[in-house]
CSV table of C-alpha atoms in Angstrom, one decimal:
chain,number,residue,atom,x,y,z
D,1,MET,CA,71.0,101.5,63.6
D,2,GLU,CA,71.6,104.1,60.9
D,3,ASN,CA,73.5,106.2,63.4
D,4,ILE,CA,75.7,103.3,64.3
D,5,GLU,CA,76.4,102.7,60.6
D,6,GLN,CA,77.3,106.4,60.1
D,7,VAL,CA,79.7,106.2,63.1
D,8,GLN,CA,81.4,103.2,61.5
D,9,LEU,CA,81.8,104.9,58.2
D,10,HIS,CA,83.2,108.0,59.8
D,11,LEU,CA,85.8,106.0,61.8
D,12,GLU,CA,86.8,104.0,58.7
D,13,LYS,CA,87.7,107.2,56.9
D,14,ASP,CA,90.6,107.6,59.3
D,15,SER,CA,93.7,105.7,58.3
D,16,LEU,CA,94.5,105.0,62.0
D,17,PHE,CA,91.5,102.6,62.3
D,18,SER,CA,90.9,99.2,60.8
D,19,LYS,CA,87.6,98.1,59.5
D,20,SER,CA,85.0,98.1,62.2
D,21,ILE,CA,82.4,95.5,63.0
D,22,SER,CA,79.1,95.7,64.9
D,23,ASN,CA,75.7,94.1,65.2
D,24,VAL,CA,74.6,96.4,62.3
D,25,ASP,CA,77.1,94.6,60.0
D,26,LEU,CA,75.5,91.3,61.0
D,27,ILE,CA,72.1,92.6,60.3
D,28,LYS,CA,73.1,93.8,56.9
D,29,PHE,CA,74.8,90.4,56.2
D,30,ALA,CA,71.6,88.6,57.3
D,31,ASN,CA,69.5,90.8,55.0
D,32,MET,CA,71.8,90.0,52.1
D,33,VAL,CA,71.6,86.2,52.8
D,34,TYR,CA,67.8,86.4,53.2
D,35,HIS,CA,67.7,87.9,49.6
D,36,ASN,CA,69.8,85.0,48.1
D,37,ASN,CA,73.2,86.6,48.7
D,38,ASP,CA,72.4,89.6,46.6
D,39,SER,CA,75.0,92.3,47.5
D,40,VAL,CA,72.5,95.0,46.7
D,41,TYR,CA,70.7,94.1,49.9
D,42,TYR,CA,73.8,94.5,52.1
D,43,THR,CA,71.9,97.3,53.8
D,44,ILE,CA,69.8,97.9,56.9
D,45,PRO,CA,66.2,96.9,56.3
D,46,THR,CA,64.1,100.1,56.0
D,47,SER,CA,60.5,98.8,56.6
D,48,LYS,CA,59.1,97.2,59.7
D,49,LEU,CA,57.8,94.3,57.6
D,50,ASP,CA,61.3,93.5,56.3
D,51,LEU,CA,62.6,93.7,59.9
D,52,ILE,CA,60.0,91.2,61.1
D,53,ASP,CA,60.7,88.8,58.2
D,54,LEU,CA,64.4,89.1,58.8
D,55,LYS,CA,64.0,88.3,62.5
D,56,LYS,CA,62.0,85.2,61.7
D,57,TYR,CA,64.7,84.1,59.3
D,58,TYR,CA,67.3,84.8,61.9
D,59,GLU,CA,65.4,82.8,64.6
D,60,ALA,CA,65.3,79.8,62.2
D,61,SER,CA,69.0,80.1,61.4
D,62,ARG,CA,70.3,81.1,64.8
D,63,GLY,CA,72.9,78.4,64.9
D,64,GLU,CA,74.4,79.4,61.6
D,65,PHE,CA,74.7,83.0,62.6
D,66,ALA,CA,76.2,82.1,65.9
D,67,ALA,CA,78.9,80.0,64.1
D,68,ILE,CA,79.7,82.9,61.7
D,69,SER,CA,80.2,85.4,64.6
D,70,ASP,CA,81.7,82.9,67.0
D,71,GLY,CA,78.8,83.5,69.3
D,72,ARG,CA,79.8,87.1,70.0
D,73,LEU,CA,77.2,89.0,67.8
D,74,SER,CA,73.5,88.8,67.5
D,75,LEU,CA,70.6,90.6,65.8
D,76,LYS,CA,69.4,92.2,68.9
D,77,GLY,CA,69.7,95.5,67.2
D,78,LEU,CA,66.6,94.7,65.2
D,79,GLU,CA,64.4,95.5,68.2
D,80,ASN,CA,66.4,97.7,70.5
D,81,GLU,CA,63.4,99.4,71.9
D,82,ALA,CA,64.8,99.2,75.4
D,83,ARG,CA,67.9,101.1,74.1
D,84,LYS,CA,70.2,98.4,75.2
D,85,PRO,CA,74.0,98.9,74.6
D,86,LEU,CA,75.4,98.1,71.1
D,87,ARG,CA,79.1,97.7,70.6
D,88,ILE,CA,81.3,98.7,67.7
D,89,ARG,CA,84.6,96.8,67.6
D,90,ILE,CA,87.5,98.4,65.9
D,91,GLN,CA,91.3,98.4,66.1
D,92,ILE,CA,93.6,101.5,66.1
D,93,LYS,CA,97.2,101.9,65.3
D,94,ASP,CA,99.6,102.2,68.3
D,95,ILE,CA,100.1,106.0,68.5
D,96,GLY,CA,101.2,106.3,72.1
D,97,SER,CA,99.2,107.1,75.2
D,98,TYR,CA,99.3,110.9,75.0
D,99,GLU,CA,98.3,110.9,71.3
D,100,MET,CA,95.6,108.3,72.1
D,101,LEU,CA,94.0,110.6,74.6
D,102,LYS,CA,94.0,113.5,72.2
D,103,LYS,CA,92.5,111.3,69.5
D,104,ILE,CA,89.7,110.1,71.9
D,105,ARG,CA,88.8,113.6,73.0
D,106,GLY,CA,88.5,114.7,69.4
D,107,LEU,CA,86.4,111.6,68.4
D,108,GLU,CA,84.1,112.1,71.3
D,109,LYS,CA,82.9,115.4,69.8
D,110,GLU,CA,82.6,113.9,66.3
D,111,VAL,CA,80.8,110.8,67.4
D,112,ASP,CA,78.4,112.8,69.6
D,113,SER,CA,77.5,115.0,66.6
D,114,ILE,CA,76.5,111.8,64.7
D,115,LEU,CA,74.7,110.0,67.4
D,116,ASN,CA,73.0,113.1,68.9
D,117,PRO,CA,72.6,115.5,66.0
D,118,ARG,CA,69.7,117.3,67.6
D,119,ASP,CA,70.8,117.3,71.2
D,120,LYS,CA,72.4,120.7,71.1
D,121,LEU,CA,69.4,122.3,69.4
D,122,TRP,CA,67.0,120.7,71.9
D,123,ARG,CA,69.1,122.0,74.8
D,124,ASN,CA,69.1,125.5,73.4
D,125,TYR,CA,65.3,125.4,73.0
D,126,PHE,CA,64.9,124.0,76.5
D,127,HIS,CA,67.1,126.7,77.9
D,128,GLU,CA,65.1,129.4,76.3
D,129,LEU,CA,61.9,127.7,77.5
D,130,THR,CA,63.1,127.7,81.1
D,131,SER,CA,64.1,131.4,80.6
D,132,GLY,CA,60.4,132.3,80.2
D,133,LYS,CA,60.1,132.2,76.4
D,134,ALA,CA,57.0,130.0,76.1
D,135,ASN,CA,57.0,130.0,72.3
D,136,TYR,CA,60.0,127.6,72.4
D,137,PHE,CA,57.6,125.0,73.7
D,138,ASP,CA,56.0,124.9,70.2
D,139,SER,CA,59.5,124.6,68.7
D,140,LEU,CA,60.2,121.5,70.8
D,141,MET,CA,56.8,120.0,70.0
D,142,GLU,CA,57.7,120.1,66.3
D,143,PHE,CA,59.9,117.1,67.0
D,144,SER,CA,57.7,114.0,67.0
D,145,SER,CA,60.0,112.0,69.3
D,146,ILE,CA,59.7,114.6,72.1
D,147,LYS,CA,56.0,115.3,71.5
D,148,ASN,CA,55.0,111.6,71.5
D,149,ALA,CA,57.2,110.9,74.6
D,150,LEU,CA,55.6,113.8,76.4
D,151,ILE,CA,52.1,112.7,75.5
D,152,GLU,CA,52.8,109.1,76.7
D,153,LYS,CA,54.1,110.5,80.0
D,154,LEU,CA,51.1,112.7,80.5
D,155,ILE,CA,48.7,109.8,79.7
D,156,ALA,CA,50.6,107.6,82.2
D,157,ILE,CA,50.1,110.3,84.9
D,158,ASN,CA,46.4,111.0,84.0
D,159,PRO,CA,44.8,108.4,81.7
D,160,SER,CA,41.6,110.5,81.4
D,161,MET,CA,43.6,113.0,79.3
D,162,GLN,CA,44.3,110.5,76.5
D,163,PRO,CA,41.3,111.3,74.2
D,164,GLN,CA,42.0,115.0,74.3
D,165,LEU,CA,45.7,114.7,73.8
D,166,GLU,CA,45.3,112.3,70.9
D,167,ALA,CA,42.5,114.3,69.3
D,168,SER,CA,44.4,117.7,69.1
D,169,ASP,CA,47.3,119.7,70.4
D,170,SER,CA,45.1,122.3,72.1
D,171,LEU,CA,45.3,120.7,75.6
D,172,LEU,CA,49.1,120.1,75.2
D,173,LEU,CA,49.7,123.8,74.3
D,174,THR,CA,47.8,124.9,77.4
D,175,LEU,CA,50.3,123.0,79.6
D,176,LYS,CA,53.4,124.7,78.2
D,177,GLN,CA,53.8,126.8,81.5
D,178,ASP,CA,53.3,123.8,83.8
D,179,LYS,CA,56.5,123.1,85.8
D,180,ASN,CA,55.9,119.4,85.8
D,181,VAL,CA,55.6,119.4,82.0
D,182,VAL,CA,58.9,121.4,81.7
D,183,THR,CA,60.6,118.9,84.0
D,184,SER,CA,59.2,116.1,81.9
D,185,ILE,CA,60.6,117.6,78.8
D,186,ASP,CA,64.0,117.8,80.4
D,187,THR,CA,63.8,114.1,81.3
D,188,ILE,CA,62.7,113.2,77.8
D,189,ILE,CA,65.6,115.1,76.2
D,190,ASN,CA,68.0,113.2,78.5
D,191,ASN,CA,66.4,109.9,77.6
D,192,GLN,CA,66.6,110.7,73.9
D,193,ARG,CA,70.3,111.1,74.1
D,194,ASN,CA,72.5,108.2,72.9
D,195,ASN,CA,75.3,107.9,75.4
D,196,PHE,CA,78.5,106.3,74.3
D,197,TYR,CA,81.9,105.3,75.7
D,198,PHE,CA,85.3,104.5,74.3
D,199,THR,CA,86.6,101.3,75.9
D,200,GLY,CA,89.3,98.7,75.2
D,201,THR,CA,92.9,98.0,76.2
D,202,SER,CA,94.3,101.1,74.4
D,203,VAL,CA,91.9,103.5,76.2
D,204,ILE,CA,92.6,101.8,79.6
D,205,VAL,CA,96.4,102.0,79.1
D,206,ALA,CA,96.2,105.6,78.0
D,207,GLU,CA,94.1,106.7,80.9
D,208,ALA,CA,96.2,104.7,83.3
D,209,THR,CA,99.4,106.3,82.0
D,210,LYS,CA,97.9,109.8,82.4
D,211,TYR,CA,96.9,108.9,85.9
D,212,LEU,CA,100.4,107.7,86.8
D,213,VAL,CA,102.1,110.7,85.3
D,214,ASP,CA,99.8,113.1,87.2
D,215,HIS,CA,100.4,111.3,90.4
D,216,LEU,CA,104.1,111.2,89.7
D,217,TRP,CA,104.3,115.0,89.8
D,218,GLU,CA,102.1,115.0,92.9
D,219,GLY,CA,104.3,112.5,94.6
D,220,LEU,CA,107.5,114.3,93.7
D,221,LEU,CA,106.0,117.6,94.9
D,222,PHE,CA,105.0,116.0,98.2
D,223,THR,CA,108.5,114.5,98.6
D,224,VAL,CA,110.2,117.8,97.9
D,225,LEU,CA,107.9,119.5,100.4
D,226,LEU,CA,108.8,116.9,103.1
D,227,ILE,CA,112.5,117.4,102.4
D,228,THR,CA,112.1,121.2,102.5
D,229,LEU,CA,110.5,120.9,106.0
D,230,LEU,CA,113.2,118.5,107.1
D,231,ILE,CA,116.1,120.7,106.0
D,232,ILE,CA,114.5,123.9,107.4
D,233,LEU,CA,113.8,122.1,110.7
D,234,LEU,CA,117.3,120.8,110.9
D,235,PHE,CA,119.2,123.9,109.8
D,236,ARG,CA,116.7,126.7,109.6
D,237,SER,CA,118.3,128.2,106.5
D,238,ILE,CA,116.8,128.7,103.0
D,239,THR,CA,120.4,129.0,101.7
D,240,ILE,CA,121.2,125.5,103.0
D,241,TYR,CA,118.0,124.2,101.5
D,242,LEU,CA,118.8,125.5,98.1
D,243,ALA,CA,122.3,124.0,98.3
D,244,THR,CA,120.8,120.7,99.3
D,245,ILE,CA,117.9,120.3,96.9
D,246,ILE,CA,119.8,121.1,93.7
D,247,PRO,CA,122.2,118.2,93.9
D,248,ASN,CA,119.2,115.9,94.6
D,249,LEU,CA,117.1,117.1,91.7
D,250,VAL,CA,119.9,117.0,89.1
D,251,PRO,CA,120.0,113.2,89.0
D,252,LEU,CA,116.2,113.0,88.5
D,253,PHE,CA,116.3,115.4,85.5
D,254,ILE,CA,119.2,113.5,83.9
D,255,THR,CA,117.4,110.2,84.4
D,256,ALA,CA,114.2,111.7,82.9
D,257,GLY,CA,116.3,112.8,79.9
D,258,ILE,CA,117.8,109.4,79.5
D,259,MET,CA,114.3,107.9,79.5
D,260,GLY,CA,113.1,110.4,76.9
D,261,TYR,CA,116.2,109.9,74.7
D,262,PHE,CA,115.9,106.1,74.7
D,263,GLU,CA,112.1,106.3,74.5
D,264,ILE,CA,111.6,104.4,77.8
D,265,PRO,CA,107.8,104.8,78.6
D,266,LEU,CA,106.4,105.8,81.9
D,267,LYS,CA,104.5,102.8,83.4
D,268,PRO,CA,103.9,101.4,86.8
D,269,SER,CA,107.3,99.7,86.9
D,270,THR,CA,109.3,102.9,86.0
D,271,ILE,CA,107.1,105.6,87.5
D,272,MET,CA,108.4,104.8,91.0
D,273,ILE,CA,112.1,105.4,90.1
D,274,PHE,CA,112.0,109.1,90.9
D,275,GLY,CA,110.6,108.8,94.4
D,276,ILE,CA,112.9,105.9,95.4
D,277,ALA,CA,116.0,107.6,94.0
D,278,LEU,CA,115.2,111.0,95.6
D,279,GLY,CA,114.7,109.4,99.0
D,280,ILE,CA,118.0,107.5,98.8
D,281,THR,CA,120.2,110.4,97.6
D,282,VAL,CA,118.8,112.8,100.2
D,283,ASN,CA,120.1,110.4,102.8
D,284,ASP,CA,123.7,111.1,101.7
D,285,THR,CA,123.0,114.8,101.7
D,286,ILE,CA,121.8,114.8,105.3
D,287,LEU,CA,124.8,112.7,106.3
D,288,LEU,CA,127.3,115.2,104.9
D,289,LEU,CA,125.5,118.3,106.3
D,290,GLY,CA,125.2,116.6,109.7
D,291,LYS,CA,128.9,116.0,109.8
D,292,LEU,CA,129.6,119.6,108.6
D,293,LYS,CA,127.4,120.8,111.5
D,294,GLN,CA,129.4,118.8,114.0
D,295,LYS,CA,132.7,120.1,112.8
D,296,ILE,CA,131.6,123.7,113.0
D,297,ARG,CA,130.0,123.2,116.5
D,298,ASN,CA,133.1,121.6,117.8
D,299,ASN,CA,135.4,124.4,116.5
D,300,THR,CA,133.7,127.7,115.9
D,301,GLU,CA,137.0,129.2,114.6
D,302,ILE,CA,137.3,126.7,111.8
D,303,THR,CA,136.9,128.0,108.2
D,304,ARG,CA,134.2,126.8,105.9
D,305,ILE,CA,136.7,125.1,103.5
D,306,GLU,CA,138.4,123.3,106.4
D,307,ALA,CA,135.1,122.1,107.8
D,308,LEU,CA,134.0,120.8,104.4
D,309,LEU,CA,137.3,119.0,103.8
D,310,LEU,CA,137.1,117.4,107.2
D,311,SER,CA,133.5,116.4,106.7
D,312,LEU,CA,134.2,114.9,103.3
D,313,GLU,CA,137.2,113.1,104.7
D,314,GLU,CA,135.1,111.4,107.3
D,315,SER,CA,131.8,111.0,105.3
D,316,ALA,CA,132.8,110.6,101.7
D,317,LEU,CA,133.9,107.0,102.0
D,318,ALA,CA,130.7,106.0,103.9
D,319,MET,CA,128.6,107.8,101.4
D,320,ALA,CA,130.4,106.1,98.5
D,321,TYR,CA,130.1,102.6,100.2
D,322,THR,CA,126.4,103.1,100.8
D,323,SER,CA,125.7,104.2,97.3
D,324,VAL,CA,127.8,101.5,95.7
D,325,ILE,CA,126.0,98.8,97.8
D,326,LEU,CA,122.6,100.2,96.8
D,327,ILE,CA,123.7,100.5,93.1
D,328,PHE,CA,124.7,96.9,92.9
D,329,GLY,CA,121.6,95.8,94.8
D,330,PHE,CA,119.4,97.5,92.3
D,331,LEU,CA,121.5,96.2,89.4
D,332,MET,CA,120.4,92.7,90.4
D,333,PHE,CA,117.0,93.6,89.0
D,334,THR,CA,118.5,93.9,85.5
D,335,PHE,CA,118.8,90.1,85.4
D,336,SER,CA,115.0,89.7,85.7
D,337,ASN,CA,113.1,88.3,82.7
D,338,PHE,CA,110.5,91.1,83.2
D,339,LEU,CA,111.4,94.2,81.2
D,340,GLY,CA,109.7,96.5,83.6
D,341,THR,CA,111.9,95.2,86.5
D,342,GLN,CA,115.0,95.5,84.3
D,343,ALA,CA,114.2,99.1,83.6
D,344,LEU,CA,113.5,99.8,87.2
D,345,GLY,CA,116.8,98.4,88.4
D,346,LEU,CA,118.9,100.0,85.7
D,347,LEU,CA,117.4,103.5,85.9
D,348,ILE,CA,117.6,103.6,89.7
D,349,SER,CA,121.2,102.5,89.6
D,350,ILE,CA,122.0,105.2,87.1
D,351,THR,CA,120.2,107.8,89.2
D,352,LEU,CA,122.1,106.7,92.3
D,353,VAL,CA,125.5,106.9,90.5
D,354,ILE,CA,124.7,110.5,89.4
D,355,GLY,CA,123.4,111.3,92.9
D,356,MET,CA,126.6,110.0,94.5
D,357,PHE,CA,128.7,112.3,92.5
D,358,THR,CA,126.4,115.3,92.9
D,359,ASN,CA,126.5,114.9,96.7
D,360,LEU,CA,130.3,114.5,96.8
D,361,ILE,CA,131.1,117.2,94.3
D,362,LEU,CA,128.2,119.6,93.6
D,363,LEU,CA,126.9,119.9,97.2
D,364,PRO,CA,130.3,121.0,98.7
D,365,SER,CA,130.7,123.4,95.7
D,366,LEU,CA,127.3,125.0,96.3
D,367,MET,CA,128.0,125.2,100.0
D,368,LEU,CA,131.2,127.2,99.2
D,369,SER,CA,129.4,129.3,96.6
D,370,PHE,CA,126.8,130.3,99.1
D,371,SER,CA,129.3,131.0,101.8
D,372,ARG,CA,128.7,134.7,101.8
D,373,ARG,CA,125.1,134.3,102.6
D,374,LEU,CA,125.5,131.2,104.8
D,375,LYS,CA,126.7,131.8,108.3
D,376,ASN,CA,128.1,129.2,110.7
D,377,LYS,CA,125.4,130.0,113.2
D,378,ASP,CA,122.8,128.7,110.7
D,379,LEU,CA,124.4,125.3,111.1
D,380,ILE,CA,124.9,125.2,114.9
D,381,GLU,CA,122.1,127.1,116.5
D,382,THR,CA,119.5,124.3,116.4
D,383,LYS,CA,119.5,121.7,119.3
D,384,LEU,CA,118.7,118.8,117.1
D,385,PHE,CA,122.3,117.6,117.1
D,386,GLU,CA,123.2,118.7,120.6
D,387,GLU,CA,123.0,115.3,122.2
D,388,GLU,CA,125.1,113.7,119.4
D,389,THR,CA,127.7,116.5,119.7
D,390,GLU,CA,128.0,116.0,123.4
D,391,ASP,CA,128.6,112.3,122.9
D,392,ILE,CA,131.4,113.0,120.5
D,393,GLU,CA,133.0,115.4,122.9
């Protein structure tokens, strides 16, 4: 209980946290009430006799304590011999998901040093013991909690050893090299450790956001790889791939910048924007490149500029119509009462608008810029469009 109290005091020193509450507070309150509301006794009872008296008083006044705590707290911390979980409730200022995770990681080390002040020392001693330095067994036996737990374990295994173990430490010291004893010490150290976890809505949201962001990058990487394979399969040219992928990534970067500027958070409703928008804008790119390939295949003497102009003349209107229809379709989401759906519709629409212009302007410009490295045969040597070309002819 003292360790729980120290953790609460440590957390309350941080201005980000509100006042905490736990079973320990209820125990201190009960102790004060038991002593006629004397605030001097707003402490944890130190003697076992006081704990027994307080427990009897609590049992007699269980209904009153339940009403005070709304039935959520109890004095089970008075006899937590089974090391059952105890909870500390505290509120924290909204500092954002990323800062929240950093704060939690830092608090984990600080709280661990309070709840398990000797754990690191015991681990070091045990490591030296397993390395063959038997004298560290004596160092571990200086801690009564480890020594008593080891004696209890040995007696449970062999009850006949109880008189000798309780009489002196001589028998215990002779067992320092025993592998079973060393294994038992390791188990005892693990059992002596006070494990703790940070829970609550803030932690769940922070961890979920981190999970979503991590998988956003994985999803985008997977999408880009699929597009890479598709472009290389269709046109077998790295130059065409570069000219294709740049116009489709630019809208995503601009949308990400808009989200950052207007402080639109990444959450399940907005995280899917990038994958959806990328898949739709690539469709226009493939349409234009396919039309360009047909023009060059039909007339190998045609210049690159002429082929692009003819391709744009036939495809630009269809690309624009498709994009506009999709844009207005996603804009319908902005009339939703759910803010997440509104953000989804608006941001995808913005991305599609930018993607439409990059495919109609930037893509042809890049194709012309790369014209020295890009040869017509890169567009016509594959047989993927052969059947379609024959139908046109």
